[in-house]
Coordinates of C-alpha atoms in Angstrom, one line a residue:
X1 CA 162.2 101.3 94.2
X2 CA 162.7 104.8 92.9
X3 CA 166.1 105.3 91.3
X4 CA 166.8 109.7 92.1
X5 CA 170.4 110.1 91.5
X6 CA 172.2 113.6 92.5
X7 CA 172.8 114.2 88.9
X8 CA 169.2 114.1 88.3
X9 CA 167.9 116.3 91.1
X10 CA 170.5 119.2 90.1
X11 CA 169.9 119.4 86.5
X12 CA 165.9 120.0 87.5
X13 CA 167.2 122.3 90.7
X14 CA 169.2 124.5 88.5
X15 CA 166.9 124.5 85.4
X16 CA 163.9 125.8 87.5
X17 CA 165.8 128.0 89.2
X18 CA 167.7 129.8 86.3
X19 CA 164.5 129.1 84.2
X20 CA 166.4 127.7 81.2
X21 CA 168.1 124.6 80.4
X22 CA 171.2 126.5 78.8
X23 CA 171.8 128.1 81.9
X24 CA 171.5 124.9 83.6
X25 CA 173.7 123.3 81.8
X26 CA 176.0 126.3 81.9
X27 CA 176.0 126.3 85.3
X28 CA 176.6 122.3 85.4
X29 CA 179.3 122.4 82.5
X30 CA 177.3 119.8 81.1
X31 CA 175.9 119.6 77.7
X32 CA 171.6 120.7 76.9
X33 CA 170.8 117.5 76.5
X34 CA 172.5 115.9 79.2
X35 CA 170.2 118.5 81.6
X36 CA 166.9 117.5 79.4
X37 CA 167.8 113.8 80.0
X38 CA 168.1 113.9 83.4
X39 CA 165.3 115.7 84.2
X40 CA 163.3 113.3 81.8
X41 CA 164.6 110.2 84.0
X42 CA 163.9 112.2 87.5
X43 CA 160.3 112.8 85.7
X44 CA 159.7 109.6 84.9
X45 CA 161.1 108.5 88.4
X46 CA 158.9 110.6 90.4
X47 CA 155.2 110.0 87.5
X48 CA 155.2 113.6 88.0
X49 CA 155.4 116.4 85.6
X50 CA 157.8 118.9 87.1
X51 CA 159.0 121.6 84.4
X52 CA 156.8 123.0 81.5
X53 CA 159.4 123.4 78.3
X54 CA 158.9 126.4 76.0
X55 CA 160.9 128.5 73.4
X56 CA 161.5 130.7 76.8
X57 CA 162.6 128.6 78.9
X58 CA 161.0 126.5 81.7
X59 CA 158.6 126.9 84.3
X60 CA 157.8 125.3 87.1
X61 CA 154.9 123.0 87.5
X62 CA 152.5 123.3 90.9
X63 CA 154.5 119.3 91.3
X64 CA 157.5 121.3 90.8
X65 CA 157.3 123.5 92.8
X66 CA 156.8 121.7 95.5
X67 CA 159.8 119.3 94.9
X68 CA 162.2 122.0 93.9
X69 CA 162.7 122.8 98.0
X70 CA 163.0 119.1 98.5
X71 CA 165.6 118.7 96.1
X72 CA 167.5 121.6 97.5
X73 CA 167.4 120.0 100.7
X74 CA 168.9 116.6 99.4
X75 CA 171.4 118.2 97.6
X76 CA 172.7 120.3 100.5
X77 CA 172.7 116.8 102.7
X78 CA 174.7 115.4 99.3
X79 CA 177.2 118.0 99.5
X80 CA 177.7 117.6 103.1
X81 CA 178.4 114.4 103.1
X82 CA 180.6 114.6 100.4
X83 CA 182.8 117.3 102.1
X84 CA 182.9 114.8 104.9
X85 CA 184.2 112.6 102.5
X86 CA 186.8 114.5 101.1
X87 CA 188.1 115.7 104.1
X88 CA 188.6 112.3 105.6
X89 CA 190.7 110.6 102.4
X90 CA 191.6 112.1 98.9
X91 CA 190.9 109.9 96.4
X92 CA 193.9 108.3 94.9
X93 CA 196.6 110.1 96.3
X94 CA 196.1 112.6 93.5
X95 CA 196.3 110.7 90.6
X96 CA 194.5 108.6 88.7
X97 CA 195.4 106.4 86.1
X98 CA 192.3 105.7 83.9
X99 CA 192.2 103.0 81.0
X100 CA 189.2 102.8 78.2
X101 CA 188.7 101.2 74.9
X102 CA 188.9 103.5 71.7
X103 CA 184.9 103.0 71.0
X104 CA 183.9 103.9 75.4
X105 CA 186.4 107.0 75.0
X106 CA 185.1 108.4 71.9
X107 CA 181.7 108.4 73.5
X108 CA 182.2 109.3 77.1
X109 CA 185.8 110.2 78.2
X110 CA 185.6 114.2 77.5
X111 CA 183.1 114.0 79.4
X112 CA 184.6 111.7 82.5
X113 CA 187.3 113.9 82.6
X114 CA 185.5 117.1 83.2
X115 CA 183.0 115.7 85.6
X116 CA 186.3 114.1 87.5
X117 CA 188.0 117.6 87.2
X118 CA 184.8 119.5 89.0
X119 CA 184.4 117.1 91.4
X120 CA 188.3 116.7 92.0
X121 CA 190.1 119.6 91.3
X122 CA 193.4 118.8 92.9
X123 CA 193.3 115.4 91.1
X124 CA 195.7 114.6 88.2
X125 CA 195.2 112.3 85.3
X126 CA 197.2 109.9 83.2
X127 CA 195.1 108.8 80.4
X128 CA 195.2 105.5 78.5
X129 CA 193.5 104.7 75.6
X130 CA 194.3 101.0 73.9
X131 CA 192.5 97.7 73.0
X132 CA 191.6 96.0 75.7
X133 CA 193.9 93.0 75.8
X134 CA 196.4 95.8 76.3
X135 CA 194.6 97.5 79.3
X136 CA 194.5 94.4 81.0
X137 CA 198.1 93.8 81.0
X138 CA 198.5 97.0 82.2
X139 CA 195.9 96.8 85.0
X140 CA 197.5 93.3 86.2
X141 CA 200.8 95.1 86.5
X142 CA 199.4 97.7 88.1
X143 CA 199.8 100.2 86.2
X144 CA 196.3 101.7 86.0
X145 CA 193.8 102.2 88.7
X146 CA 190.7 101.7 86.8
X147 CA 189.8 100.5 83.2
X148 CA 186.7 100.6 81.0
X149 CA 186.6 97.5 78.5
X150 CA 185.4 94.4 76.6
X151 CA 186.7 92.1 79.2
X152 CA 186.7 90.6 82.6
X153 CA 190.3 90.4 84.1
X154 CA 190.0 87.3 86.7
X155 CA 192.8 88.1 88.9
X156 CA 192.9 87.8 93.0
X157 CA 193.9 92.0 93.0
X158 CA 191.0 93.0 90.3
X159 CA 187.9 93.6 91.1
X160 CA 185.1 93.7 87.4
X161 CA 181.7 95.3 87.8
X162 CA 179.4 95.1 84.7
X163 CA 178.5 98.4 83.1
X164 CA 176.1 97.6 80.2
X165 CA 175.4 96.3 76.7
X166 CA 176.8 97.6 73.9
X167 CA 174.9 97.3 69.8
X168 CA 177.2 96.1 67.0
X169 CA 176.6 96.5 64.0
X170 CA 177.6 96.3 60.1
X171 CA 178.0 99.8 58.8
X172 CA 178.9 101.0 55.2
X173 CA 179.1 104.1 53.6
X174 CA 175.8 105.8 52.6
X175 CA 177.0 106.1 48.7
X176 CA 178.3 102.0 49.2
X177 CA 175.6 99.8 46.7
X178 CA 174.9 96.4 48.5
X179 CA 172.2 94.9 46.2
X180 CA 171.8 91.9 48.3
X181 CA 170.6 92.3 52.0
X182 CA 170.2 91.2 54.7
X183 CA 174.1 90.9 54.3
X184 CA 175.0 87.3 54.8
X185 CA 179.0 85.8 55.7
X186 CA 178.5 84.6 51.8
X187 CA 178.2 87.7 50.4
X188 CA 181.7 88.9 52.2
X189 CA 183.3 88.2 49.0
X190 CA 181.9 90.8 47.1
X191 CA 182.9 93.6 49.2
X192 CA 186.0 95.1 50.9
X193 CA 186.1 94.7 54.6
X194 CA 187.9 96.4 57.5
X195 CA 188.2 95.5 61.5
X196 CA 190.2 96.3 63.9
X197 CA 193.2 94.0 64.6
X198 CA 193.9 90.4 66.7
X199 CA 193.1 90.2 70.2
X200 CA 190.5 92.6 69.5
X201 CA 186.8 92.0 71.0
X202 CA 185.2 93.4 67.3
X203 CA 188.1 91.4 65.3
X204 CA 186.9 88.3 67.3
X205 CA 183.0 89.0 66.8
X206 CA 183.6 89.7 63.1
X207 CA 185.9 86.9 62.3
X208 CA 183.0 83.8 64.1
X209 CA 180.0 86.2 62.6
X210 CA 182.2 85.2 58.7
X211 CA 183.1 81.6 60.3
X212 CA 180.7 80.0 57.8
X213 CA 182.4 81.3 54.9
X214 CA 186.0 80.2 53.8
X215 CA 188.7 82.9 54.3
X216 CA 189.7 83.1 50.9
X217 CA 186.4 83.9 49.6
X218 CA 186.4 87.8 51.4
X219 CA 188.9 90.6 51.8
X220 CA 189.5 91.1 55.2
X221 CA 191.9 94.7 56.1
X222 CA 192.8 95.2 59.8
X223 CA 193.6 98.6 61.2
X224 CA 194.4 99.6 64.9
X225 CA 192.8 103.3 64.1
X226 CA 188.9 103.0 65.4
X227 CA 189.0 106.4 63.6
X228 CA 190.8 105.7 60.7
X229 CA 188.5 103.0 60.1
X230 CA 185.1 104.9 60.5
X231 CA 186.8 107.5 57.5
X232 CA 187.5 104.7 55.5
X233 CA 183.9 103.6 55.7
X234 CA 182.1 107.0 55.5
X235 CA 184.4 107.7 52.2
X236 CA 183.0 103.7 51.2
X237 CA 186.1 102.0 50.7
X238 CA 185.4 99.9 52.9
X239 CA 182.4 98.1 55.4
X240 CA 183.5 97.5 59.3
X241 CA 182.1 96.0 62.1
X242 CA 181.6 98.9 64.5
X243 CA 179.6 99.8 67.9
X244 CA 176.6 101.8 67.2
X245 CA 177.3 104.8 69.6
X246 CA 180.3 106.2 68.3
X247 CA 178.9 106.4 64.7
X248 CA 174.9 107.8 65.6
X249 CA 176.2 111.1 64.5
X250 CA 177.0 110.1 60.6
X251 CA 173.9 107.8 60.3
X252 CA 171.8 110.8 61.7
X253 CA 174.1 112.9 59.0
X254 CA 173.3 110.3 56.3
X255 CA 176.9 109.4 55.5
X256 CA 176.7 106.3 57.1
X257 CA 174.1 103.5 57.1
X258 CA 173.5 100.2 59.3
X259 CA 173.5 97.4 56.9
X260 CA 171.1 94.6 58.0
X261 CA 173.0 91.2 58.9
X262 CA 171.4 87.6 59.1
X263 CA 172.9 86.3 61.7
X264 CA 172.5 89.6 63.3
X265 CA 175.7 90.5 65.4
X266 CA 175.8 89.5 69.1
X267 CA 175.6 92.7 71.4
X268 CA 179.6 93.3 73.4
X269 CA 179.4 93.6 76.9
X270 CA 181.6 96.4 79.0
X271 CA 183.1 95.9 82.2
X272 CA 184.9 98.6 84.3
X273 CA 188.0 96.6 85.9
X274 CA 190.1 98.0 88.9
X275 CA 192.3 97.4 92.0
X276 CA 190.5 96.2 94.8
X277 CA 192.9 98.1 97.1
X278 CA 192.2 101.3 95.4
X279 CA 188.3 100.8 96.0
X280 CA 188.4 102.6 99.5
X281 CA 190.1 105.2 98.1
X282 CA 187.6 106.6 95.8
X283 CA 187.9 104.5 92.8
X284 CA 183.9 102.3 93.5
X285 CA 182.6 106.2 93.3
X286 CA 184.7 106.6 90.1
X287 CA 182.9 104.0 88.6
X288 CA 179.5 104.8 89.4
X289 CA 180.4 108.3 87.7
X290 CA 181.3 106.9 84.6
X291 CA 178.6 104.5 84.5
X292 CA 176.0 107.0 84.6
X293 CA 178.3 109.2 82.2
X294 CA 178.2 106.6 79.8
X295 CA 174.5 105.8 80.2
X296 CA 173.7 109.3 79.3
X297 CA 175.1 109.1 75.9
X298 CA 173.5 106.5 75.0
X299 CA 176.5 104.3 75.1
X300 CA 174.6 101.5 76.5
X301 CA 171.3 99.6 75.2
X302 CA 168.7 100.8 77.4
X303 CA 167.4 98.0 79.9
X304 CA 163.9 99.2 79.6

């Protein structure tokens, strides 16, 4: 079954139309390589070949072509329907009241938020960003409409749909000297460690990945700063148990590294959590939205 998302078929509409990919994702307010990714999965998608890449842009293929009147006819239809939509119910009464972890908001939120602004412009925001035994308390109450997390909230009012995978991993400091690898939970003792605090999904997975070692054999630091806690390990004061995604920059950078573990690290699962009642208003296309966001950045392990 072909998977063609709206998402893909603009970023190849507007990129062989304005004949570059900046202009695309000018046009889009999008990032370059969110454009050159999406066109890449509508490729793959269709087994055709439907834009030629140069230092001058892009050109059209004969495939391409022939599929760029297509996709402006599906995207017309898409935009129909979607002022049909609008016109019949605004999505959350104007506001909506969006939870996500510190590790899913560093990746994706910025850009959630602006894809959420162009696509709602009359719609208002009240952020939340907090562990995610803290955003279910708040989703329970009702206090938020939707929430991006580590966890399932099993409540007769919530509804949980499963985003994707996420790769832990142990990451040091580039200038931190670990003579022993693969790192094991006996070697803990011999260097500082940092994790985020109790109730915490990577406190959790780092405390049973050092069960087999006694608890007075290794330094253990908490901190409820995600951030502070990456600077403390790029400046290698410190190792920490941290997602993957929000850190690819520094080990591209070389000021981070992944440190091998035996057991390796079990992957953390995500979960976007919301009120069932606010699922007719908008919220189920919400989530799709930041799903696809989130896939994008390569937040997720890739299912392929």
């Amino acid at each position: 079954m072909l998977q063609i998302t709206f998402r893909q078929l603009e970023a190849f509409y507007w990129a062989g139309t304005l004949g570059t990919v900046a202009a695309a994702a000018k046009h889009l307010c999008i990032s370059q390589p969110a454009v050159t990714a999406r066109i890449k999965e509508l490729e793959t998608n269709l087994g055709l070949v439907l834009l030629l890449r140069s230092q001058q842009g892009v050109q059209l293929t004969p495939s391409g072509h022939a599929f760029l009147l297509r996709a402006q006819y599906m995207l017309q239809l898409g935009e129909e329907f979607e002022a049909g939509g609008r016109n019949e119910q605004p999505p959350l009464d104007g506001v909506l009241r969006l939870g996500a972890d510190e590790s899913s908001a560093a990746v994706g939120i910025a850009e959630i938020l602006w894809q959420l602004r162009m696509r709602y412009p009359t719609l208002r925001m009240d952020l939340s960003i907090d562990q995610s035994s803290v955003l279910n308390g708040k989703l329970n109450r009702r206090e938020l409409d939707i929430t991006i997390q580590t966890s399932v909230l099993n409540r007769p009012h919530i509804s949980n749909r499963v985003l994707g995978q996420v790769a832990v991993a142990w990451i040091a400091g580039a200038s931190m000297d670990l003579a022993d690898l693969p790192f094991r939970p006996d070697d803990a003792a011999s260097v500082p460690l940092v994790i985020n605090p109790h109730h915490s999904v990577l406190h959790s997975l780092a405390r049973d990945w050092l069960g087999e070692a006694r608890a007075d054999q290794y330094q253990l630091n908490t901190c409820n700063s995600l951030a502070m806690i990456m600077k403390m390990v790029q400046k290698g004061h410190a190792m920490a148990v941290l997602p993957v995604p929000i850190v690819l920059e520094q080990l591209k950078q070389g000021q981070m590294k992944l440190v091998p573990a035996d057991p390796p690290l079990p992957v953390i699962s995500y979960y976007a959590c919301f009120l069932s009642e606010k699922e007719a208003a908008g919220v189920g296309t919400i989530v799709d939205m930041a799903s696809e966001i989130l896939t994008e950045c390569q937040f997720f392990i890739s299912s392929e």
